[in-house]
XYZ file of C-alpha atoms in Angstrom:
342
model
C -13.754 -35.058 -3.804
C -17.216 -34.755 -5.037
C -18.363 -33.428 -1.692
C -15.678 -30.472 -1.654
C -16.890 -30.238 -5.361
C -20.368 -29.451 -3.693
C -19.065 -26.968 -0.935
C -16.646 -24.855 -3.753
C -17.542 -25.726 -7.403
C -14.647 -24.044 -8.860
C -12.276 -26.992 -6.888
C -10.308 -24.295 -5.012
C -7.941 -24.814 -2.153
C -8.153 -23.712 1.307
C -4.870 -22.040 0.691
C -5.888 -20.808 -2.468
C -8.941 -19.131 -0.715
C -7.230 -17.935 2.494
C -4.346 -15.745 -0.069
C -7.367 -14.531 -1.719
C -9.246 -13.294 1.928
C -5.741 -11.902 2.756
C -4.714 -9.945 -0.293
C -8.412 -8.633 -0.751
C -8.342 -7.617 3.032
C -5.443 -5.158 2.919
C -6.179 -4.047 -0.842
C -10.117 -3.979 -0.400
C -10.794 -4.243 -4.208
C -8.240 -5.454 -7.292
C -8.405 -7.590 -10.031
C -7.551 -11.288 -10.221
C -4.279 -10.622 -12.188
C -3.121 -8.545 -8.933
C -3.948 -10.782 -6.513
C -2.296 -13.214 -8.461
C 1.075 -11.671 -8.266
C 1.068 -11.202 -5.017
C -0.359 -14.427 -3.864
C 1.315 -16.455 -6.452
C 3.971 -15.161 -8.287
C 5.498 -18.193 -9.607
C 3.001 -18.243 -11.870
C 3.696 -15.184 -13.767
C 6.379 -17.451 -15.604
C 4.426 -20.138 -16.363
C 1.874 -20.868 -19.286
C 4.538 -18.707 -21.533
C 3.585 -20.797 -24.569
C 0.314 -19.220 -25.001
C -0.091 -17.510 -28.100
C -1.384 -14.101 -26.646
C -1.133 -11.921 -23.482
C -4.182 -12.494 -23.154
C -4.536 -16.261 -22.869
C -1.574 -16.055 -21.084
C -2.848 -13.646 -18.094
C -6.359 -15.687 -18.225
C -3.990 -19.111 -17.626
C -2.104 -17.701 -14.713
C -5.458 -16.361 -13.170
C -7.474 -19.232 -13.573
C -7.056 -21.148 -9.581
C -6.977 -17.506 -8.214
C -10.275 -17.045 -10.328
C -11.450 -19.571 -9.138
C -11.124 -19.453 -5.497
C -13.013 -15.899 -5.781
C -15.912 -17.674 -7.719
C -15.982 -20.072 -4.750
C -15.493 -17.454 -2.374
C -18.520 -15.721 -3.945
C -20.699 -18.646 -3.311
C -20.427 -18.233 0.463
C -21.094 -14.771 0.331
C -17.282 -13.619 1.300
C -16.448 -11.776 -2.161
C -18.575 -10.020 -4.495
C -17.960 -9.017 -8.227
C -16.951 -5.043 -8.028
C -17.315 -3.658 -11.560
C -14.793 -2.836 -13.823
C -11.072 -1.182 -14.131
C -10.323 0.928 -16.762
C -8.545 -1.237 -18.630
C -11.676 -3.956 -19.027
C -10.527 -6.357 -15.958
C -13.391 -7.427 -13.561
C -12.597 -6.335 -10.131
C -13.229 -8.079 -6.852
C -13.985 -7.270 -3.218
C -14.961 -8.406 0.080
C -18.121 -8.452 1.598
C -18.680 -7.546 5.534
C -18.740 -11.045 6.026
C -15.300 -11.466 3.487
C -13.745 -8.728 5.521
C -14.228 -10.411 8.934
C -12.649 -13.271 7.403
C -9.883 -11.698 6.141
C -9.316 -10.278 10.034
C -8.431 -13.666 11.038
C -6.307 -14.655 8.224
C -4.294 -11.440 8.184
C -4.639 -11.952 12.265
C -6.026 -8.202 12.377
C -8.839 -6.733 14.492
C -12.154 -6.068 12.550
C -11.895 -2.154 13.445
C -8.764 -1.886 11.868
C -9.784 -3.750 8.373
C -11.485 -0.716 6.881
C -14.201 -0.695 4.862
C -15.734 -3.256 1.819
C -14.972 -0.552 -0.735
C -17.945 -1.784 -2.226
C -18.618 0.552 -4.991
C -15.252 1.783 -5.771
C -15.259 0.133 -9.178
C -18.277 1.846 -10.443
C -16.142 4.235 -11.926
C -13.004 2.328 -12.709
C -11.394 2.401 -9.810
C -8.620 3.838 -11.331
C -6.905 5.476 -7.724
C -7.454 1.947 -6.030
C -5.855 0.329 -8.814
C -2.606 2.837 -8.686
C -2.473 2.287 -4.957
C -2.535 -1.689 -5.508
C 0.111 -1.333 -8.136
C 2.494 1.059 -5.211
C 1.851 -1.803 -2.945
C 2.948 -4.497 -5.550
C 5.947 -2.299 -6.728
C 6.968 -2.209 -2.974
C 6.311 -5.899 -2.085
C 8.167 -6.925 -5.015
C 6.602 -10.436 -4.573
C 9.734 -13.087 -5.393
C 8.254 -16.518 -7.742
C 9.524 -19.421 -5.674
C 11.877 -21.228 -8.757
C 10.938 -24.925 -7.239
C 7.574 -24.696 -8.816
C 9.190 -23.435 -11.987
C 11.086 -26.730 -12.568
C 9.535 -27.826 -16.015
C 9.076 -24.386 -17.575
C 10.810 -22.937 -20.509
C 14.515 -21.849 -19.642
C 13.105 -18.160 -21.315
C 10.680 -18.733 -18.536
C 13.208 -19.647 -15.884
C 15.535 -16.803 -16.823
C 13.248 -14.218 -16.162
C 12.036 -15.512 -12.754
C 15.914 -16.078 -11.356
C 16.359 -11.884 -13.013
C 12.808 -11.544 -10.223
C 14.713 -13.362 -7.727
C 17.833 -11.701 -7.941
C 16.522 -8.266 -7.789
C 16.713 -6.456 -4.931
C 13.971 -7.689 -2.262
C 10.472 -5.672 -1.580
C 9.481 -4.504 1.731
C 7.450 -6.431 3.710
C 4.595 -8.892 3.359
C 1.297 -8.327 2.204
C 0.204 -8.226 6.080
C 2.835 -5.312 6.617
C 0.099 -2.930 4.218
C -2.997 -1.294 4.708
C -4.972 1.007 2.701
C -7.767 3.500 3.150
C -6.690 3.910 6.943
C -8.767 6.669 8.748
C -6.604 8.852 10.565
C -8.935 11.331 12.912
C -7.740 14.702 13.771
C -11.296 14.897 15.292
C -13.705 11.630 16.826
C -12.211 8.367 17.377
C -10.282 5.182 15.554
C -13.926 3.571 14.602
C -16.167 6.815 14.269
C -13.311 9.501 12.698
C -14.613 12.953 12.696
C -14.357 15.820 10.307
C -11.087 17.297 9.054
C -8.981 14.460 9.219
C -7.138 12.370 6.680
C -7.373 8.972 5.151
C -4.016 7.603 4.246
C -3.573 5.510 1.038
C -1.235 2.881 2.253
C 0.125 2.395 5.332
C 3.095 0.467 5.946
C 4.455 -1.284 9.231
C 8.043 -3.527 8.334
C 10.235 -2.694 11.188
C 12.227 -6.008 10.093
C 12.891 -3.918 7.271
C 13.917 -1.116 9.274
C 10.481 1.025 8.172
C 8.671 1.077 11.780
C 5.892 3.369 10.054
C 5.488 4.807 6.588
C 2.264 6.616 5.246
C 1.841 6.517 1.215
C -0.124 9.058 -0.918
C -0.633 7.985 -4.376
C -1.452 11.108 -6.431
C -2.704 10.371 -10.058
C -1.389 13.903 -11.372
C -4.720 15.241 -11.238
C -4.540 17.055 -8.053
C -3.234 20.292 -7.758
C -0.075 21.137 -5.126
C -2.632 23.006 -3.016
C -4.728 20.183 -3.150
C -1.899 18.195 -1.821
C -0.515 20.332 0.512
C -3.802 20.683 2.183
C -3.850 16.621 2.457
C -0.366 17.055 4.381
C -1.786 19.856 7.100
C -4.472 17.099 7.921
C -1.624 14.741 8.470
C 0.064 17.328 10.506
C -3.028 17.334 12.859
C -3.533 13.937 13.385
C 0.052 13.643 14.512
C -0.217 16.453 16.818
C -3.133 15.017 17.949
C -3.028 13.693 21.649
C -5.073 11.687 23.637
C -4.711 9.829 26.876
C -2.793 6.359 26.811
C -3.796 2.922 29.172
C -1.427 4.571 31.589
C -3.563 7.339 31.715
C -0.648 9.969 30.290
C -1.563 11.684 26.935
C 0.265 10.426 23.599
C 0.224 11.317 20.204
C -2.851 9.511 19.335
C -0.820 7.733 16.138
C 1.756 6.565 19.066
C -1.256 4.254 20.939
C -1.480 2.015 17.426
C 1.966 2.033 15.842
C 5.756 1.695 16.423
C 7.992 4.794 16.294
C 11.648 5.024 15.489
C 13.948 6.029 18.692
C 13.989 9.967 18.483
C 17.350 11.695 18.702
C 18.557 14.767 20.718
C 14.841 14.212 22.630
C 13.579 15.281 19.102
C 9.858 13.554 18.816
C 9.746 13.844 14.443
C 6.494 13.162 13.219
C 6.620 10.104 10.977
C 7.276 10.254 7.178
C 4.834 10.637 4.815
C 5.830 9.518 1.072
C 3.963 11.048 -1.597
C 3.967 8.805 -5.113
C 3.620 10.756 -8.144
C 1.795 8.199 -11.029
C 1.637 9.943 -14.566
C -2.062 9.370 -15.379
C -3.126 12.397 -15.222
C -2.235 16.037 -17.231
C -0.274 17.513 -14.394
C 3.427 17.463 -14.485
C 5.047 16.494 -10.589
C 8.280 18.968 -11.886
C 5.610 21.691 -11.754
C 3.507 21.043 -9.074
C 6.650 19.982 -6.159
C 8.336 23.146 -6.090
C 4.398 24.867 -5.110
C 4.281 22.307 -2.890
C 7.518 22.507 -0.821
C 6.589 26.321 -0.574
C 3.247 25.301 0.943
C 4.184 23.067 3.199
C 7.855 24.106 3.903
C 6.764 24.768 8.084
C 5.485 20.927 8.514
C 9.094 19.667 6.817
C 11.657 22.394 7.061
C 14.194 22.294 9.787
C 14.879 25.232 12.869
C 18.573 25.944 13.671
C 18.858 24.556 17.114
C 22.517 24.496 19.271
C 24.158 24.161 16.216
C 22.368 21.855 14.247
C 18.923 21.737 12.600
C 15.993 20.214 14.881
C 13.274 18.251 13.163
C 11.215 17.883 16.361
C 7.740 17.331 15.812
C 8.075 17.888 11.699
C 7.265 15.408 9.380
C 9.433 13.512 6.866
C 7.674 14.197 3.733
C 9.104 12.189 0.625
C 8.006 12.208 -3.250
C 8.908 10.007 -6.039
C 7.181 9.478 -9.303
C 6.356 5.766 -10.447
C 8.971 3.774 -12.309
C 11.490 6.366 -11.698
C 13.431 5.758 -9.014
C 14.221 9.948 -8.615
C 14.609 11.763 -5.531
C 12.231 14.603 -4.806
C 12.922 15.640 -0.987
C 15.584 17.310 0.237
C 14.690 17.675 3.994
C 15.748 16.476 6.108
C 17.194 13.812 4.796
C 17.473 12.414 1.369
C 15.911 9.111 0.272
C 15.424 7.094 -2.745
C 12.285 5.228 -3.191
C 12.104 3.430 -6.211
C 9.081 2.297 -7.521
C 10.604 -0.075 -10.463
C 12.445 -2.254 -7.447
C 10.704 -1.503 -4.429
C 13.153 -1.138 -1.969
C 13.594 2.220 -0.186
C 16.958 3.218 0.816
C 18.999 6.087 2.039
C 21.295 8.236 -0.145
């Protein structure tokens, strides 16, 4: 004992450690409480008794708190500032991040950057896009480890348990993903976008969703322009291992069967969160006019063909509306995290 004392002071676990690497790897930088209830869940009903929220949240933390103090030692995780709201936030280091590659089983070009900086100023978009990831994952406590807590306690974890499930696992995510109209995967040129989240649960029936998380402080133009970059990186094409040219996005993700020989872009699901001044009732109906040629449908043989438009979806946080109408309607709601079809 008193030699793992030695290698991590704080007395973390391995496993403790390795959900830290993980969580850290697809989020880049977030606060212990987040990592927390992803990670560890379970623990969100537990040290109830505390007299404040406060005490409570620093209870719940602590082993995760730890393991990122003993992370720190060995140079994997480095303190990153702090969120709006007073919480220290944590990230990787390039030596973090290559660990996190192997424990999210994920190639080092595809695990982004440190973000090392990003909480100079609050961090206040990372920390939305964290919280759409969370709100999606809807993590679910495991009620074994809940055995001797409060039946308050154990109420509201069974309510967790029996809502409906998230999407994925915290390896079906990742954030800040380059996506080059111009360059390549490692070195991405000008003029191309950098997608929020991305998420991959085809178990789930979601082969391939992109997330935007808008803050209400861009304007629709500002938006709209984001989507035209999408638009060119999935027109994008580039030669395959076969030696036949692809959409580039085709050569690293999964793609729902097309229909009709209909080759639909893939959707793109903008998140409205109300921090901001700008009202998403004003800005979507700009929007749809500026970007009705990526999404609308053409009248084709009798029915409307979606080939090679994308799917573009909005919702607002914690609302569970609908905002798109083409070309098909779906719910995505933020509150429960599970996208379905209406």
């Amino acid at each position: 004992m008193a030699g793992k004392r030695l290698t991590n002071p704080a007395g973390s676990s391995n496993d403790l450690r390795g959900d830290v690497l993980r969580v850290l790897g697809v989020l880049k930088v977030a606060t212990a409480d987040q990592i927390q209830r992803i990670a560890s869940p379970h623990l969100t009903y537990r040290h109830t008794s505390k007299a404040t929220a406060s005490e409570r949240k620093t209870a719940r933390t602590a082993s995760h708190a730890g393991a990122l103090s003993d992370l720190r030692k060995h140079g994997l995780a480095e303190n990153g500032g702090t969120s709006r709201a007073g919480e220290s936030l944590r990230n990787l280091t390039a030596k973090g991040l290559e660990a996190a590659s192997y424990e999210l089983g994920r190639p080092l070009t595809e695990m982004g950057s440190t973000a090392r900086g990003a909480g100079s100023s609050g961090a206040t978009h990372p920390m939305a896009v964290n919280e759409t990831v969370i709100a999606l994952l809807r993590p679910k406590p495991d009620l074994r480890l809940l055995t001797r807590e409060p039946a308050e306690a154990k109420a509201a974890a069974q309510a967790a348990v029996d809502a409906l499930a998230g999407v994925g696992s915290i390896a079906s995510y990742a954030t800040e993903v380059p996506l080059p109209a111009t360059g390549t995967w490692g070195a991405p040129g000008k003029g191309g976008a950098q997608a929020d989240i991305v998420l991959t649960a085809p178990q789930h029936g979601i082969p391939l969703l992109f997330i935007e998380v808008d803050n209400c402080h861009e304007t629709a133009e500002e938006i709209a322009a984001k989507l035209l970059k999408y638009s060119r990186f999935f027109k994008r094409q580039i030669k395959d291992t076969d030696g036949k040219d692809k959409p580039m996005w085709r050569t690293r993700w999964m793609a729902r069967v097309a229909e009709r020989g209909e080759a639909p872009h893939p959707p793109v699901l903008i998140v409205f969160n109300r921090l901001g001044a700008r009202d998403p009732n004003r800005t979507l109906p700009r929007l749809q006019e500026l970007t009705h040629p990526l999404w609308a449908g053409e009248p084709a043989d009798g029915f409307s063909s979606y080939d090679r438009k994308i799917l573009a979806l909005f919702t607002r946080t914690g609302s569970g509306s609908t905002f798109v109408v083409q070309p098909r309607s779906v719910t995505v709601d933020l509150r429960v995290g599970s996208p379905r079809s209406s």
